[in-house]
């Protein structure tokens, strides 16, 4: 089930069809791509395929402006990672950069046209307090959280509240694990740190191993309640998978690693929806190997109903009557996976009835 | 077709339904609103602008100005500005719907149009030279701009100097000039030709109204201009009119700090800024009387300028 109005994922699947779009369709494509944070990525895709000339003159500046911003952000991310490294130089442990910033540092194709909201880093839990103190000394501070949210983060989450730099306004998410302690599945952070690989031209900075980068992206996408960048994250996965699939024995390694880290189910979903939206090629025996962790057919139909809507471009033209319900369901499902119900129900109650009346509102991830 | 040719009832229907397609300078807009003061403001101020049926064509910015919900409309009437489903601002009182549209459109341009270096400044042109007037709020920038464009200068923009990164030329965006508080009666008495729309009261900036851009400026809205001066106006009660040269380096720093997207553009922002500074003369301008201020600007426009700077920007 792919809605005909979802021009964005259709164009990501088959960019060459863009040459035939009417001006009215380009209007819609630009709008969907902007809301999904994918204008620059689409531009990069057209560029790689020599299709830039197909963009009508009237629409072109939207792509070029987004590409200029993405280009600047890549430079800024590299520089910012150096600043973080310097701030954490005294830390007796590795600094691991994750998600978007990791794609840039690793020179991955998933960095092409990627826009950033923040930089995610992973530090060993025993060093968390030390890392937070060091970052505060270097100018990053926790901002704008209610007391409830701050407590929620520190007690239950796998990360501390986002830290914003006092002058540059850049935001770091400091993680000590990739899922909360309370989650149904808990991939051991030590296992991730154990296989982290050094960044070529930047001593003391690491990124997760290639398979772990994919599994983290999948875990993040299918455990995070809010999906404003769902399709963008799915295109990250698509690019990572296509790139790594070229290396020998990639697929068996990925499945084995997923089992080791208890991330078989999110991997299953990641592959399923990457294929659904972006035609990501996945060999048949991978599905076979993931069968033990796949959901039951009944559950799968329900989850399909949710994610085929919640991961579509967050633009009015891609929504149907069930889209708001699906997004809400994705939000509740993510929390259900992250917390046992005796913790979850009071939390959702607080978010629904108390937070809206407080000054600070809710932070992005809580 | 021009907007003034659309009958009021049809304009309201259009805004309510498919939206009004409108071109302002380099940008096309599709505006939707059910609010009568928005239709009235557009009819009052945008009469000379080109409009089209929205189904036919591409629009750069799709914006809505509407009341958030039915319930809210009765309790405490408010209005939301939406950029294609995104709400960049907190709602404002219903009475401020029209100024909210203007502020929202400034936001759309300054957050997205990175093909330009966008400086928070007014721009006016005469005899082929453009004067950039960057200034902090309260400096009388908009009042001076209104007086100049009522005295034969061409309006390029009241708020946003769009400096093209490729050519270094300034592109016009001659939307209505925003006037605040005492400026409104001042400009009315300055010129009988000034048309100023219905004021909105108690906004964050006090009382706000907009002046219709001169017809000639709208007619020439696709004609870019070469930067000639950067002038910092400062109104002070009783001040003698004076034009004093200022440092190019300081001017550059000020422009960079007051550009919406200087840091987004990286090295190219620096190149665009330095090329601009090489082409212009920089002044501090103090004044208290609008008529004397206009005369001083006219004298400046008459003095011969340095010849067009050689193209030296690398990469172009």
Tab-separated table of C-alpha atoms in Angstrom, chain A residues 146 349-362, chain B residues 72:
chain	number	residue	atom	x	y	z
A	146	UNK	CA	10.761	21.021	33.312
A	349	UNK	CA	-0.750	10.608	31.916
A	350	UNK	CA	1.753	13.295	32.853
A	351	UNK	CA	2.513	14.052	29.190
A	352	UNK	CA	-1.176	14.260	28.295
A	353	UNK	CA	-2.606	16.236	31.184
A	354	UNK	CA	0.145	17.991	33.124
A	355	UNK	CA	2.972	18.933	30.720
A	356	UNK	CA	0.742	20.969	28.363
A	357	UNK	CA	-0.029	23.316	31.233
A	358	UNK	CA	3.563	23.857	32.240
A	359	UNK	CA	5.709	26.655	30.897
A	360	UNK	CA	8.453	24.556	29.381
A	361	UNK	CA	6.379	22.209	27.260
A	362	UNK	CA	7.809	18.847	26.382
B	72	UNK	CA	-10.890	29.276	20.438
